[in-house]
Amino acid sequence: MIEVKNLTKHYGDKKAVNDISFVVNDGEILGFLGPNGAGKSTTMNMLTGYISSTSGSVLINGVDVLDDPIKAKANIGYLPEIPPLYLDMTVKAYLNFVFDLKKCKLPRKSHLTDICELCKITDVKDRIIKHLSKGYKQRVGLAQALIGNPPVLILDEPTVGLDPKQMVEIRTLIKKLGRNHTVILSSHILSEIQAVCDRVIIINKGEIAADDTAANLSKKISTDHRLIVRIEGNKDEILFELRKIPGLKYVRADMEREKGVYEYEMEAEEDVDLRREVSALVNKMNWTILYMNSAEITLEDIFLKITMGEGVSEHIKKLKESKSEQNETENGGNN
Amino acid sequence: MGAIFRRELGSFFTSSIAYVFLAVFYAFSGYFFYASSLYSATTDMSGLFSSLFLIIVILIPVLTMKSFSEEKKQKTEQGLLTAPVSLGGIVLGKYFATLLMYIMGISIVFVYALILSYFGDVSWNIVLSNYLALFFVGCAFIAVTMFVSSLTENQVVAAVFGILLLMVLYLLDFIAGYVKIDFIANILNSLSFYEKYYEFTCGIFNLSSVLFFVSTAVIFNFLTVRVFEKRRWS
């Protein structure tokens, strides 16, 4: 289990990570999502004791990383952004070195064989790391993290540099590992997080912008009051009529999809069911409707929205509110 | 510490630094041995030993230049620093591996002494004392240059600054001769590495000099540990 409390890191005046708190339970796979420079790697480096925090604490299985670093680090398998590989060693020699470095007590030969099998590097184990492709290096890095079977795995962008097939393999592997390890993995690939993680923390500018399951995150902001329709007819007339719908916040015409057919995107107040309104209007005006889709918000949208700064504060407020509500109900349940 | 020691020693040989170091050391020491002992038909090896001092000033930085700088550059230090080992263990593991390399180099003097013993009586005590002098100076110099290596991520910078720093240490008493203020000159003189080393080559085993070299080694290893601490906390 990982407990992070009020973790903060300043580099001079720059706040790289600002007051982050979260808990990762045993057997949970947590995804860390954020644009480059959001503070993902800094946070992970603090979790693993590579750098210290300016304030706040990290407990790995109840051990503070700064108070008892050796004991805490023994619980962690870490794959940094750039795998810490000694390029002039063979894979086998390197893994043996890590085995010794971690003072691993497991039976050496079978343990290393298992890990090589798991990461699919058995074929290259006698080759010098320098000569391996990026994908294989990444896998050796992962193998290195797995040595000693640490209960906590921290993986910083584990699928970077892999081809799509390898990505799927590594994701499957991580999912498998998640059954008996606590895993934190960072990524800026959304589909990856969606495929692998139970829970997502979106981090932006050093702060947690969202913390929930992937499904919940989409659900919370998904709406039936946002609509995309394609209607055949005069653009200006249609826009004029659509604007008359009560409770409409905005409507805008997108590009011309077919000849004389424009796409319209609109959003109304939350209690308005736009689908019915539009359909009634279309009937009344005798237009032809060619496409209608409620604009369901994907994780991608949330991510972009949150990280692009567009309506960030609004989202955070919303999420925090629902979070505190959740906490209250939880606390109520406990009491 | 054991794992780091073994890996470091192995990397000396895979990176060919070991061969370069040993070959150059053997070649130069062989030349000086020939010139100062064999050619002048004497079993006195002090000439060889005083020349060796200059060689190690240049070769030790070559041996240590990549010990920390390369780790930093290749980001492998992240692996070490997040492994369940203490900083002291990391530094000492590397230190002792380098020291062992160095011992492999300087032990050649016993071969030279053996050759000499063929031709005449060798005073083994003096040879041993000389050897110990070389050893203790090496202990200090390795720690100093490893410290330099921990400050940069560029091997060449580490080597050049290492050589410069050792040169300064080597020439301390020479510099002291130019300093007009007695007080400072005295301090420089008492810090002189060469003078202490020279005593050994004359066959004087001075325990305080040993202590001087060993404490230099301890201080600089400690400073290296602090460099890592500081980087973590900054």
XYZ file of C-alpha atoms in Angstrom:
569
model
C 0.000 0.000 0.000
C 1.200 3.482 -0.832
C 0.152 6.531 1.096
C 1.096 9.948 -0.175
C 0.353 12.919 2.033
C 0.656 16.549 0.992
C 3.632 15.824 -1.184
C 5.302 18.991 -2.461
C 8.465 19.586 -4.421
C 9.925 22.961 -5.239
C 12.819 23.555 -7.565
C 13.823 27.017 -6.506
C 10.733 29.106 -7.125
C 9.147 26.589 -9.435
C 6.609 24.301 -7.869
C 7.055 20.999 -9.673
C 4.597 19.134 -7.486
C 2.190 20.938 -5.256
C 0.431 19.338 -2.310
C -0.494 15.977 -3.744
C -2.252 13.379 -1.591
C -3.556 9.975 -2.539
C -3.659 6.391 -1.387
C -3.067 3.316 -3.511
C -4.438 0.111 -2.045
C -2.924 -3.331 -2.349
C -3.504 -4.942 -5.697
C -4.645 -1.730 -7.308
C -3.332 -0.468 -10.617
C -3.185 3.285 -10.579
C -2.650 5.291 -13.716
C -0.855 8.577 -13.626
C -1.906 10.713 -16.476
C -0.639 14.099 -17.470
C 1.058 16.077 -20.191
C 4.813 16.333 -20.325
C 6.206 18.373 -17.482
C 3.113 17.930 -15.343
C 5.089 16.442 -12.474
C 4.524 12.746 -13.100
C 8.161 11.761 -13.065
C 8.950 14.090 -10.179
C 6.218 12.468 -8.132
C 7.460 9.003 -9.011
C 11.021 9.964 -8.160
C 9.823 11.099 -4.771
C 7.851 7.895 -4.242
C 10.968 5.862 -4.890
C 13.228 8.021 -2.768
C 15.393 9.130 -5.682
C 14.766 12.732 -4.767
C 13.438 14.126 -1.541
C 10.225 16.028 -1.162
C 10.184 19.643 -0.045
C 7.404 18.715 2.327
C 4.898 15.945 2.823
C 5.475 12.253 3.240
C 5.388 8.989 1.342
C 4.657 5.718 3.111
C 5.372 2.469 1.288
C 3.718 -0.373 3.180
C 3.804 1.826 6.264
C 7.504 2.734 5.955
C 8.437 6.354 5.359
C 10.714 6.673 2.338
C 12.822 9.356 3.957
C 12.964 7.898 7.477
C 13.978 4.393 6.512
C 14.912 4.567 2.825
C 16.559 1.163 2.626
C 13.587 -0.688 4.009
C 11.127 1.319 1.934
C 13.136 0.881 -1.260
C 13.293 -2.880 -0.710
C 9.523 -2.874 -1.252
C 9.668 -1.041 -4.554
C 10.465 -2.123 -8.057
C 11.107 0.979 -10.124
C 11.319 1.464 -13.834
C 12.397 5.062 -14.407
C 11.645 6.997 -17.560
C 15.051 6.031 -18.902
C 15.771 2.459 -17.793
C 18.937 2.393 -15.667
C 20.818 -0.061 -17.874
C 24.543 -0.561 -17.982
C 25.037 -0.635 -21.706
C 28.269 -2.600 -21.685
C 26.871 -5.564 -19.765
C 24.990 -8.561 -21.071
C 21.358 -8.842 -20.061
C 22.147 -11.837 -17.903
C 25.059 -10.160 -16.123
C 22.990 -7.051 -15.578
C 20.061 -8.923 -14.077
C 22.447 -10.818 -11.841
C 23.919 -7.523 -10.724
C 20.479 -6.136 -9.875
C 19.701 -9.373 -8.070
C 22.771 -8.824 -5.874
C 22.127 -5.115 -5.551
C 18.664 -5.733 -4.178
C 20.071 -8.385 -1.852
C 17.419 -10.710 -3.169
C 16.867 -13.877 -1.161
C 14.902 -15.839 -3.768
C 16.564 -18.751 -5.576
C 18.658 -16.932 -8.154
C 18.497 -19.141 -11.177
C 14.805 -19.963 -11.204
C 13.795 -16.427 -10.259
C 15.801 -14.854 -13.067
C 14.584 -17.463 -15.537
C 10.990 -16.733 -14.549
C 11.450 -13.012 -15.001
C 13.147 -13.429 -18.373
C 10.226 -15.580 -19.483
C 7.701 -13.106 -18.159
C 9.294 -10.159 -19.950
C 10.125 -12.262 -23.013
C 13.817 -11.507 -22.978
C 15.073 -15.079 -22.710
C 16.241 -14.955 -26.327
C 18.454 -11.954 -25.792
C 19.831 -12.728 -22.368
C 23.364 -13.309 -23.615
C 23.483 -10.168 -25.699
C 25.085 -6.914 -24.703
C 22.455 -4.369 -23.727
C 24.012 -1.698 -25.954
C 23.040 -3.720 -29.014
C 19.414 -4.254 -28.081
C 16.536 -2.358 -29.652
C 14.618 0.211 -27.651
C 11.771 -2.201 -27.041
C 14.051 -4.865 -25.646
C 15.859 -2.337 -23.492
C 12.528 -1.262 -22.092
C 11.712 -4.872 -21.281
C 15.045 -5.420 -19.602
C 14.238 -2.309 -17.569
C 10.931 -3.849 -16.593
C 12.631 -7.140 -15.735
C 15.029 -5.232 -13.519
C 12.100 -3.709 -11.641
C 10.508 -7.117 -11.118
C 13.570 -8.710 -9.562
C 13.003 -9.606 -5.942
C 9.245 -9.639 -6.443
C 8.638 -6.285 -4.750
C 5.054 -5.704 -3.575
C 4.994 -2.234 -5.113
C 5.809 -1.543 -8.752
C 6.342 1.966 -10.027
C 6.596 2.200 -13.780
C 7.331 5.468 -15.493
C 5.985 5.323 -19.044
C 6.615 1.600 -19.442
C 5.469 1.338 -23.050
C 7.454 4.199 -24.529
C 9.374 3.102 -27.589
C 7.529 -0.145 -28.059
C 5.718 -1.145 -31.200
C 1.932 -1.625 -30.953
C 2.205 -5.390 -30.544
C 4.733 -5.084 -27.752
C 2.586 -2.412 -26.127
C -0.308 -4.809 -25.917
C 1.997 -7.473 -24.503
C 3.388 -5.187 -21.850
C -0.090 -3.995 -20.925
C -1.262 -7.557 -20.531
C 1.800 -8.229 -18.427
C 1.135 -5.222 -16.215
C -2.461 -6.298 -15.777
C -1.242 -9.724 -14.772
C 1.223 -8.209 -12.336
C -1.536 -6.066 -10.873
C -3.121 -9.182 -9.401
C -0.450 -9.503 -6.767
C 1.376 -6.216 -6.869
C 0.404 -2.647 -6.218
C 1.190 -0.849 -9.438
C 1.541 2.813 -10.270
C 2.117 3.554 -13.881
C 2.434 6.814 -15.678
C 1.608 7.486 -19.236
C 0.395 10.115 -21.550
C -1.389 7.547 -23.677
C -5.003 7.494 -22.635
C -6.041 4.260 -24.209
C -3.270 2.587 -22.281
C -4.467 3.903 -18.959
C -8.036 3.038 -19.879
C -7.034 -0.503 -20.790
C -4.866 -1.231 -17.787
C -5.758 0.882 -14.798
C -8.433 0.526 -12.160
C -8.048 4.112 -11.178
C -6.748 7.251 -12.825
C -5.120 10.303 -11.357
C -4.854 13.159 -13.780
C -2.061 15.434 -12.833
C -1.524 18.847 -14.295
C 0.917 21.592 -13.379
C 1.920 19.680 -10.280
C -1.587 19.295 -8.921
C -4.138 16.525 -8.970
C -6.834 17.555 -11.412
C -8.899 14.397 -11.105
C -8.798 11.155 -9.147
C -11.347 8.490 -10.003
C -11.961 5.360 -12.020
C -11.745 5.853 -15.748
C -15.397 4.936 -16.196
C -16.568 7.312 -13.493
C -14.523 10.126 -14.891
C -16.252 9.863 -18.250
C -19.635 9.354 -16.635
C -19.377 12.381 -14.447
C -18.914 14.795 -17.259
C -20.811 12.899 -19.902
C -24.127 14.474 -20.756
C -27.225 14.167 -22.848
C -27.497 17.909 -23.098
C -24.689 18.055 -25.596
C -25.509 17.056 -29.089
C -24.006 16.786 -32.519
C -26.439 16.714 -35.429
C -26.187 16.920 -39.170
C -29.121 18.621 -40.814
C -29.729 19.255 -44.474
C -30.796 22.768 -45.318
C -29.917 26.408 -45.190
C -27.267 26.924 -42.585
C -28.315 30.362 -41.419
C -31.952 29.445 -41.183
C -31.204 26.319 -39.203
C -28.921 28.172 -36.840
C -31.552 30.836 -36.368
C -34.220 28.295 -35.506
C -31.986 26.215 -33.276
C -31.089 29.260 -31.239
C -34.756 29.560 -30.282
C -34.625 26.313 -28.255
C -35.191 27.308 -24.629
C -32.202 26.746 -22.324
C -29.715 26.480 -25.171
C -26.256 27.628 -24.218
C -24.634 27.681 -27.590
C -24.890 26.244 -31.045
C -22.310 26.414 -33.762
C -22.112 25.106 -37.247
C -19.163 22.971 -38.066
C -17.818 22.126 -41.480
C -19.963 21.147 -44.426
C -20.099 17.362 -44.297
C -21.977 16.733 -47.513
C -23.337 19.156 -50.021
C -25.816 21.329 -48.171
C -25.377 19.353 -44.969
C -23.733 20.998 -42.029
C -22.818 19.608 -38.674
C -24.086 21.488 -35.663
C -22.729 21.200 -32.194
C -24.847 22.488 -29.354
C -25.084 22.467 -25.635
C -28.019 23.323 -23.385
C -28.742 23.602 -19.675
C -28.397 20.316 -17.888
C -32.090 19.613 -17.453
C -32.898 20.083 -21.135
C -33.092 16.983 -23.290
C -31.834 18.400 -26.540
C -32.570 15.275 -28.531
C -36.324 15.712 -28.218
C -36.200 19.447 -28.783
C -34.180 19.137 -31.943
C -36.223 16.308 -33.289
C -39.456 18.232 -32.723
C -37.989 21.256 -34.430
C -36.809 19.249 -37.399
C -40.298 17.799 -37.834
C -41.900 21.170 -37.586
C -39.588 22.771 -40.124
C -39.618 19.753 -42.417
C -35.833 19.420 -42.507
C -33.989 16.185 -42.951
C -31.849 14.945 -40.138
C -28.935 12.788 -41.251
C -26.986 12.163 -38.105
C -27.444 12.663 -34.422
C -25.096 11.794 -31.627
C -25.006 12.878 -28.046
C -21.494 14.152 -27.521
C -20.322 11.712 -24.951
C -17.157 12.869 -23.357
C -14.261 10.464 -23.545
C -11.314 10.337 -21.232
C -9.486 12.103 -24.015
C -11.794 15.083 -23.739
C -11.476 15.212 -19.998
C -7.758 14.988 -20.265
C -7.549 17.698 -22.877
C -10.024 19.868 -21.096
C -8.317 19.528 -17.773
C -4.825 19.893 -19.053
C -5.388 22.592 -21.634
C -6.588 24.910 -18.895
C -10.025 25.190 -20.502
C -12.478 25.236 -17.663
C -9.964 23.635 -15.382
C -11.127 25.324 -12.249
C -14.716 24.407 -13.045
C -13.840 20.750 -13.504
C -11.736 20.601 -10.405
C -14.482 22.223 -8.426
C -17.002 19.780 -9.785
C -14.789 16.820 -9.090
C -13.851 18.028 -5.644
C -17.486 18.548 -4.776
C -18.481 15.107 -5.862
C -15.382 13.772 -4.112
C -16.257 15.386 -0.825
C -19.819 14.165 -1.185
C -18.465 10.708 -1.721
C -16.221 11.019 1.303
C -19.080 12.204 3.409
C -21.225 9.271 2.467
C -18.304 6.977 3.064
C -17.625 8.473 6.449
C -21.296 8.312 7.244
C -21.238 4.640 6.386
C -18.274 4.041 8.629
C -19.837 5.818 11.530
C 28.207 -2.799 -1.678
C 29.476 -6.185 -2.850
C 27.349 -6.067 -5.992
C 28.553 -2.583 -6.876
C 32.154 -3.564 -6.192
C 31.934 -6.561 -8.533
C 30.127 -4.680 -11.265
C 32.568 -1.801 -11.133
C 35.554 -4.103 -11.323
C 33.971 -5.942 -14.238
C 33.231 -2.700 -16.053
C 36.904 -1.685 -15.862
C 37.696 -4.706 -17.950
C 34.735 -4.578 -20.338
C 35.328 -0.891 -21.011
C 39.030 -1.547 -21.597
C 39.996 1.173 -19.140
C 41.668 -1.537 -17.066
C 43.896 -2.580 -19.960
C 44.814 0.959 -20.869
C 45.584 1.815 -17.277
C 47.652 -1.311 -16.645
C 49.484 -1.137 -19.955
C 50.412 2.508 -19.587
C 51.364 2.056 -15.963
C 53.526 -0.980 -16.708
C 55.147 0.706 -19.698
C 56.122 3.871 -17.862
C 57.130 2.172 -14.644
C 59.119 -0.322 -16.727
C 60.916 2.504 -18.471
C 61.739 4.275 -15.221
C 62.828 0.990 -13.699
C 65.154 0.412 -16.600
C 66.468 3.968 -16.570
C 66.921 4.467 -12.856
C 67.805 0.991 -11.603
C 68.946 -1.357 -14.347
C 70.827 1.120 -16.489
C 72.645 2.675 -13.550
C 73.282 -0.808 -12.116
C 71.899 -0.124 -8.676
C 69.405 -1.919 -6.460
C 68.211 1.417 -5.129
C 64.650 1.848 -6.365
C 63.900 5.285 -4.933
C 64.397 6.869 -8.352
C 61.662 4.664 -9.762
C 59.306 5.401 -6.925
C 59.662 9.148 -7.054
C 58.955 9.061 -10.793
C 55.933 6.850 -10.240
C 54.338 9.625 -8.241
C 53.976 11.757 -11.351
C 52.557 8.829 -13.315
C 49.816 8.146 -10.825
C 48.919 11.833 -10.786
C 47.986 11.409 -14.440
C 46.690 7.833 -14.426
C 44.460 7.831 -11.359
C 42.075 10.445 -12.802
C 41.815 8.284 -15.914
C 40.856 5.352 -13.737
C 38.203 7.255 -11.805
C 36.910 9.662 -14.440
C 33.851 7.646 -15.327
C 33.012 6.169 -11.955
C 30.190 8.579 -11.176
C 30.033 10.851 -14.209
C 29.082 7.999 -16.514
C 26.405 6.747 -14.120
C 24.880 10.168 -14.125
C 25.030 10.505 -17.885
C 23.531 7.081 -18.587
C 20.953 7.604 -15.807
C 22.048 4.358 -14.205
C 22.590 6.135 -10.922
C 18.824 6.259 -10.667
C 18.889 2.489 -10.420
C 21.515 2.575 -7.710
C 19.886 5.340 -5.724
C 16.482 3.668 -5.730
C 17.893 0.277 -4.775
C 17.934 -0.749 -1.133
C 21.572 0.253 -0.595
C 23.036 3.101 1.383
C 24.871 5.965 -0.304
C 27.972 5.011 1.651
C 27.713 1.498 0.251
C 27.532 2.828 -3.313
C 30.530 5.129 -2.892
C 32.667 2.592 -1.046
C 31.806 -0.202 -3.477
C 33.146 1.900 -6.312
C 36.048 3.147 -4.259
C 37.330 -0.293 -3.337
C 36.895 -1.595 -6.878
C 39.041 1.264 -8.145
C 41.531 0.717 -5.353
C 41.871 -2.924 -6.331
C 42.558 -1.911 -9.939
C 45.206 0.447 -8.662
C 46.787 -2.247 -6.514
C 46.971 -4.494 -9.582
C 48.949 -1.733 -11.242
C 51.399 -0.820 -8.514
C 52.109 -4.392 -7.464
C 54.334 -4.648 -10.528
C 57.093 -3.054 -8.415
C 57.556 -6.376 -6.647
C 58.368 -7.946 -9.991
C 60.956 -5.242 -10.560
C 62.403 -5.866 -7.094
C 62.577 -9.583 -7.848
C 64.474 -8.858 -11.050
C 66.882 -6.687 -9.112
C 67.383 -9.332 -6.442
C 68.873 -11.419 -9.245
C 71.710 -8.989 -9.579
C 72.299 -7.921 -6.018
C 70.850 -7.444 -2.550
C 67.554 -5.654 -2.435
C 66.550 -4.032 0.839
C 63.044 -5.431 0.958
C 61.977 -3.227 3.829
C 62.539 -0.121 1.746
C 60.743 -1.643 -1.213
C 57.817 -2.486 1.009
C 57.805 0.976 2.542
C 57.846 2.488 -0.953
C 55.045 0.242 -2.018
C 52.971 1.249 0.999
C 53.634 4.904 0.227
C 52.372 4.406 -3.300
C 49.383 2.549 -1.923
C 48.408 5.206 0.626
C 48.889 8.093 -1.781
C 46.691 6.163 -4.196
C 44.030 5.736 -1.502
C 43.915 9.496 -1.083
C 44.106 10.381 -4.774
C 41.409 7.927 -5.808
C 39.035 9.410 -3.266
C 39.853 12.938 -4.445
C 39.326 12.201 -8.135
C 36.215 10.152 -7.518
C 34.834 13.162 -5.754
C 35.613 15.232 -8.851
C 33.859 12.620 -10.974
C 30.744 12.875 -8.834
C 30.491 16.585 -9.600
C 30.140 16.303 -13.357
C 28.510 14.086 -15.930
C 31.295 14.440 -18.429
C 34.177 11.992 -18.258
C 36.635 14.324 -19.938
C 35.846 17.146 -17.560
C 36.267 14.736 -14.666
C 39.639 13.554 -15.980
C 41.007 17.026 -16.729
C 39.924 18.498 -13.437
C 41.134 15.409 -11.632
C 44.574 15.739 -13.158
C 44.670 19.463 -12.434
C 43.652 18.955 -8.832
C 46.202 16.196 -8.298
C 48.848 18.389 -9.942
C 48.073 21.128 -7.457
C 48.297 18.660 -4.594
C 51.536 17.318 -6.065
C 53.024 20.792 -6.316
C 51.775 22.106 -2.980
C 55.233 22.568 -1.463
C 56.471 24.074 -4.714
C 53.613 26.572 -4.581
C 54.376 27.165 -0.920
C 57.848 28.338 -1.938
C 56.266 31.245 -3.811
C 53.900 32.267 -1.061
C 55.328 35.187 0.865
C 53.068 34.895 3.881
C 54.705 32.449 6.287
C 51.481 31.391 7.866
C 49.942 30.212 4.601
C 53.215 28.759 3.364
C 53.410 26.656 6.507
C 49.925 25.317 6.012
C 50.645 24.463 2.376
C 53.866 22.767 3.356
C 52.225 20.673 6.003
C 49.599 19.576 3.482
C 52.236 18.602 0.940
C 51.618 15.154 -0.456
C 54.947 14.871 -2.155
C 56.990 15.557 0.951
C 55.196 12.857 2.877
C 55.599 10.501 -0.029
C 59.263 11.375 -0.350
C 59.861 10.380 3.269
C 58.589 6.912 2.454
C 60.839 6.563 -0.559
C 63.774 7.244 1.777
C 62.602 4.361 3.903
C 60.996 6.334 6.699
C 57.669 4.847 7.687
C 55.861 7.769 9.266
C 52.568 6.817 10.848
C 51.307 10.400 10.839
C 51.724 10.493 7.051
C 49.740 7.287 6.747
C 47.072 8.885 8.851
C 47.175 11.955 6.636
C 46.591 9.943 3.469
C 43.910 7.760 5.001
C 42.020 10.702 6.434
C 42.162 12.470 3.067
C 40.563 9.386 1.566
C 37.901 9.277 4.256
C 37.100 12.970 3.931
C 36.727 12.887 0.173
C 34.627 9.737 0.198
C 32.445 11.435 2.743
C 32.193 14.484 0.494
C 31.155 12.278 -2.412
C 28.361 10.858 -0.285
C 27.346 14.416 0.544
C 27.238 15.305 -3.149
C 24.599 12.619 -3.636
C 22.742 13.641 -0.509
C 22.722 17.206 -1.654
C 21.470 16.385 -5.101
C 18.646 14.431 -3.580
C 17.678 17.238 -1.276
C 18.046 20.166 -3.624
